mmCIF file of C-alpha atoms and ligand atoms in Angstrom:
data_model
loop_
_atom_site.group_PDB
_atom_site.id
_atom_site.type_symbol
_atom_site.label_atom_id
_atom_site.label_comp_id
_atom_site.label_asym_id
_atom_site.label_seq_id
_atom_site.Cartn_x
_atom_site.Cartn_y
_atom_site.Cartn_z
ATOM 1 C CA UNK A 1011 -1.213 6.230 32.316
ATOM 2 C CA UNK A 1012 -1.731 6.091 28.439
ATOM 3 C CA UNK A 1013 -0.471 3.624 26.358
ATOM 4 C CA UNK A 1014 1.896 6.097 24.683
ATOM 5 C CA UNK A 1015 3.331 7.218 27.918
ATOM 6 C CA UNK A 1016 3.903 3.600 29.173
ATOM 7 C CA UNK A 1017 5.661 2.759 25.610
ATOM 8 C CA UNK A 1018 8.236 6.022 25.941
ATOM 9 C CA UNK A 1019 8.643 4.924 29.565
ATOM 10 C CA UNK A 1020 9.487 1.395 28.516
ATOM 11 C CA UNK A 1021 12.012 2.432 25.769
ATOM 12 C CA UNK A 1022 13.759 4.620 27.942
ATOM 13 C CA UNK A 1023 14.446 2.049 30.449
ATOM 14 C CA UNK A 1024 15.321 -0.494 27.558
ATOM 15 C CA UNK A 1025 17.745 2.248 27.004
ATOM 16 C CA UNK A 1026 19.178 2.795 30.497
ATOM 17 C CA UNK A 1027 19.183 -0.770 30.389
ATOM 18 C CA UNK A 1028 16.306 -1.948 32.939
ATOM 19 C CA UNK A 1029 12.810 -2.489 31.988
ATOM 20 C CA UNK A 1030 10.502 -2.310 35.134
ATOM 21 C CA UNK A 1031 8.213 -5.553 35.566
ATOM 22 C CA UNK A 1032 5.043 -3.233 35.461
ATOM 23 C CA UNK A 1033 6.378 -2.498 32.020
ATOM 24 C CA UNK A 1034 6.940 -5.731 30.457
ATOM 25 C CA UNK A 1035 3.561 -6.854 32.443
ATOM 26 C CA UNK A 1036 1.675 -3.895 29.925
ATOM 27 C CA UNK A 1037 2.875 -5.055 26.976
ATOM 28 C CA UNK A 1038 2.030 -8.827 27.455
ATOM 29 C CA UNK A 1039 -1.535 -7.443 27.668
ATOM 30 C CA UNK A 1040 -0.913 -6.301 23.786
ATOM 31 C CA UNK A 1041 -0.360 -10.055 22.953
ATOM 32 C CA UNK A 1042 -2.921 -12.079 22.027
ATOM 33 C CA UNK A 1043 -1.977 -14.726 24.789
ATOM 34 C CA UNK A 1044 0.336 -15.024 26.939
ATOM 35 C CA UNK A 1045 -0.925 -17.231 30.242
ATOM 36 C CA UNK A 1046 1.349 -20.137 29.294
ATOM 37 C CA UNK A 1047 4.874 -18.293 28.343
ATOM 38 C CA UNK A 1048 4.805 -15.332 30.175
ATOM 39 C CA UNK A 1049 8.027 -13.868 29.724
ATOM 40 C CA UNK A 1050 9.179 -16.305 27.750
ATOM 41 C CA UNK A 1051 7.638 -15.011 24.675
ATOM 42 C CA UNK A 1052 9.720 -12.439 24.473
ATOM 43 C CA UNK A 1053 12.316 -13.167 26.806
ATOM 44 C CA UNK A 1054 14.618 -16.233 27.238
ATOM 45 C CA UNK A 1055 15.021 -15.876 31.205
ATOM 46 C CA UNK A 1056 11.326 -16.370 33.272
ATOM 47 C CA UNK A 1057 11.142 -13.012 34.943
ATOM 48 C CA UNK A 1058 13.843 -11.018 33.422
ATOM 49 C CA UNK A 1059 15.467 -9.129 36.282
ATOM 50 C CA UNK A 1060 17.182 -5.582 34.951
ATOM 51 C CA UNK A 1061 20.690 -7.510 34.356
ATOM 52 C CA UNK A 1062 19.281 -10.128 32.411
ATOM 53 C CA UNK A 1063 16.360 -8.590 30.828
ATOM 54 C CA UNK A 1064 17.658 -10.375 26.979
ATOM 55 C CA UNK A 1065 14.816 -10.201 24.331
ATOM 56 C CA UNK A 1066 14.475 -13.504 22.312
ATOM 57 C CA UNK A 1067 14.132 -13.718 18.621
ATOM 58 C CA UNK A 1068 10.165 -12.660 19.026
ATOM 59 C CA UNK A 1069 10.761 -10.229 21.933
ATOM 60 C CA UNK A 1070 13.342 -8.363 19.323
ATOM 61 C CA UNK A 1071 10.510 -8.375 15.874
ATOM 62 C CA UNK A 1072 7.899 -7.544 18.264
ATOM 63 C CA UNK A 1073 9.575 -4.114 19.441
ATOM 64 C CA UNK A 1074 11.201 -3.455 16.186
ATOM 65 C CA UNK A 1075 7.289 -4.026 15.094
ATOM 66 C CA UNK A 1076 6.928 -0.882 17.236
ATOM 67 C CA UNK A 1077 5.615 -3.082 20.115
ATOM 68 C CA UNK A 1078 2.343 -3.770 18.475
ATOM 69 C CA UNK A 1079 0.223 -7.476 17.294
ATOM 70 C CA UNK A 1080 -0.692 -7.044 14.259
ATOM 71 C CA UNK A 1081 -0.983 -9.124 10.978
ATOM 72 C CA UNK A 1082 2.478 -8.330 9.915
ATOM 73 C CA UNK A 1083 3.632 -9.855 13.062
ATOM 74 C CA UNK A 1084 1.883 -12.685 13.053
ATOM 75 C CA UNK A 1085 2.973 -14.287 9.789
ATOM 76 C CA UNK A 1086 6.568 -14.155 10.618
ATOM 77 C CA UNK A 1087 8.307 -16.959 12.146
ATOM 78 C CA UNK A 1088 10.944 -15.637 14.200
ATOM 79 C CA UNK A 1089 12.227 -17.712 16.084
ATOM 80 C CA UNK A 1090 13.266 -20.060 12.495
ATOM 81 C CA UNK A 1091 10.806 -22.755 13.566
ATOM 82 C CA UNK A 1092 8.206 -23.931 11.175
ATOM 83 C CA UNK A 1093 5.131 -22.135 12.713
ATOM 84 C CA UNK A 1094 4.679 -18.129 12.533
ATOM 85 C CA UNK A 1095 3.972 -15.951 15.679
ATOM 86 C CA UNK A 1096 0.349 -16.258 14.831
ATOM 87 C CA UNK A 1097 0.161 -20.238 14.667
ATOM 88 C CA UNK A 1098 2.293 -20.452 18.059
ATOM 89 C CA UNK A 1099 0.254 -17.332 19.967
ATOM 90 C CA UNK A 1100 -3.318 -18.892 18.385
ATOM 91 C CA UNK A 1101 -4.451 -15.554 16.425
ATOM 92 C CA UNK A 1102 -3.295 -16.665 13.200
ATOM 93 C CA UNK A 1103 -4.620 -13.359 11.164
ATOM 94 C CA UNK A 1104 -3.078 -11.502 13.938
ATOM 95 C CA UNK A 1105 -6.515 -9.153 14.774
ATOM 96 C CA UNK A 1106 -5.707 -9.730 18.308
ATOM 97 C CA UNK A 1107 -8.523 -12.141 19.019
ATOM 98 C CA UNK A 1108 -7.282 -16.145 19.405
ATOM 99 C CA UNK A 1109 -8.453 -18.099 16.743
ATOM 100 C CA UNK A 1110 -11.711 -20.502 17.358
ATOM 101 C CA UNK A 1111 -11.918 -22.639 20.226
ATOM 102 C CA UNK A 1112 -7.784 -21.750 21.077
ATOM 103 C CA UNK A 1113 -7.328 -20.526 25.001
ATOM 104 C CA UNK A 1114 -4.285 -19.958 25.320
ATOM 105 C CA UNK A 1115 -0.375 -19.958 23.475
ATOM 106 C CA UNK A 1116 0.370 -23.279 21.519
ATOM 107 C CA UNK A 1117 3.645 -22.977 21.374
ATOM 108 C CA UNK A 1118 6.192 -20.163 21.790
ATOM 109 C CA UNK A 1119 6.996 -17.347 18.946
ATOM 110 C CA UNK A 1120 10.228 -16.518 20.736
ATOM 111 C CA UNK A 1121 11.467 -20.595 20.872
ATOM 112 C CA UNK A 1122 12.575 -22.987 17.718
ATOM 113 C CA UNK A 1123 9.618 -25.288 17.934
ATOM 114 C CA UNK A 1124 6.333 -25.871 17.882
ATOM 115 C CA UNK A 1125 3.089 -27.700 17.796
ATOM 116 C CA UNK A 1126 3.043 -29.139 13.916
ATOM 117 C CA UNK A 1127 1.136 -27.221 11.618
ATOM 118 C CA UNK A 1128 -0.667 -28.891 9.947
ATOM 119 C CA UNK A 1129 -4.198 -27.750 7.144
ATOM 120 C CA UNK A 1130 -6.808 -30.575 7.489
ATOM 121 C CA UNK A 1131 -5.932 -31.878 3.723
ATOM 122 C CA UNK A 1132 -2.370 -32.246 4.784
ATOM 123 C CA UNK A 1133 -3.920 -34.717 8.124
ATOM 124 C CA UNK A 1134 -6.299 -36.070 5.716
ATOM 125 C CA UNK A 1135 -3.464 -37.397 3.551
ATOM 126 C CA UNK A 1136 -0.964 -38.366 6.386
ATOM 127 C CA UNK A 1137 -3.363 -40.625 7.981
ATOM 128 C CA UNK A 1138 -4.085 -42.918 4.814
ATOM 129 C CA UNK A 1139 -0.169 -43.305 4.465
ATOM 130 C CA UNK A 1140 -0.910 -45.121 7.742
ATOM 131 C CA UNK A 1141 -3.373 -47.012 6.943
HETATM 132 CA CA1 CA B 427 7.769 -19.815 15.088
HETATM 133 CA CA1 CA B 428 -7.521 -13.981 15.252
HETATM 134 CA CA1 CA B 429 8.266 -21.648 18.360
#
C-alpha cells in the first residue's frame, strides 16, 4: 500500500471516527522515535481504541502538519512545555534522523514536560553558581 493511500485511508477513518491500529502503527514509523511513547506521542490514552482515539496537543500539529516530521514541526513546542517536538523526539533539526548519540524519545512532544534543555554554556554557568 503507498503512503498516500494509507494517509487517505487514515483520514477517512479519523472522519468516521475510528482510526485502525495498523494506521496509527504507519504513521509512528514517520516519527523520528517513538519506542518509548508509543501512542502517547500523539495520543493521551496508550492504545487508543476507536471510542477513545483523542489526539494530544502534538498528535493535533502533527496532522494539521499534514502528518509529516519535518523542520517546521520540530521547532514547535506543542504541548506549552519548554522543549520543542524536536528536543523531546531527539531530531532537533527535524531531518528525520535522531540527533548524535540519542536512541530513543527524551521526553514527550504531546505532554507538558520535559528533560531540561539546556546549551553547554548555559551548564557551564549553572555549575559555578554551585560551586
Ligand atoms: Ca514540548
Ligand atoms: Ca536530526
Ligand atoms: Ca513534553
Amino acid at each position: 500500500m503507498t503512503r498516500q493511500l494509507q494517509i487517505a485511508i487514515f483520514i477517512l477513518a479519523m472522519v468516521a471516527g475510528s482510526v485502525p491500529a495498523w494506521a496509527t502503527s504507519a504513521l509512528m514509523q514517520e516519527l523520528p522515535a517513538s519506542d518509548r511513547y508509543r501512542c502517547l506521542i500523539c495520543h493521551t490514552v496508550q492504545d487508543p481504541g476507536a471510542a477513545e482515539g483523542e489526539l494530544n496537543p502534538f498528535g493535533q500539529a502533527f496532522l494539521d502538519n499534514g502528518l509529516k516530521w519535518d523542520e517546521k514541526l520540530a521547532q514547535k513546542r506543542s504541548d506549552g512545555d519548554n522543549c520543542t517536538n524536536g528536543f523531546e523526539l531527539g531530531d532537533e533539526n527535524g531531518d528525520g534522523e535522531l540527533d548524535g548519540d540519542v536512541t530513543e524519545e527524551r521526553s514527550n512532544p504531546g505532554e507538558a514536560g520535559c528533560t531540561l534543555q539546556l546549551s553547554k554554556e548555559s551548564w557551564t554557568r549553572l555549575k559555578t553558581l554551585f560551586r
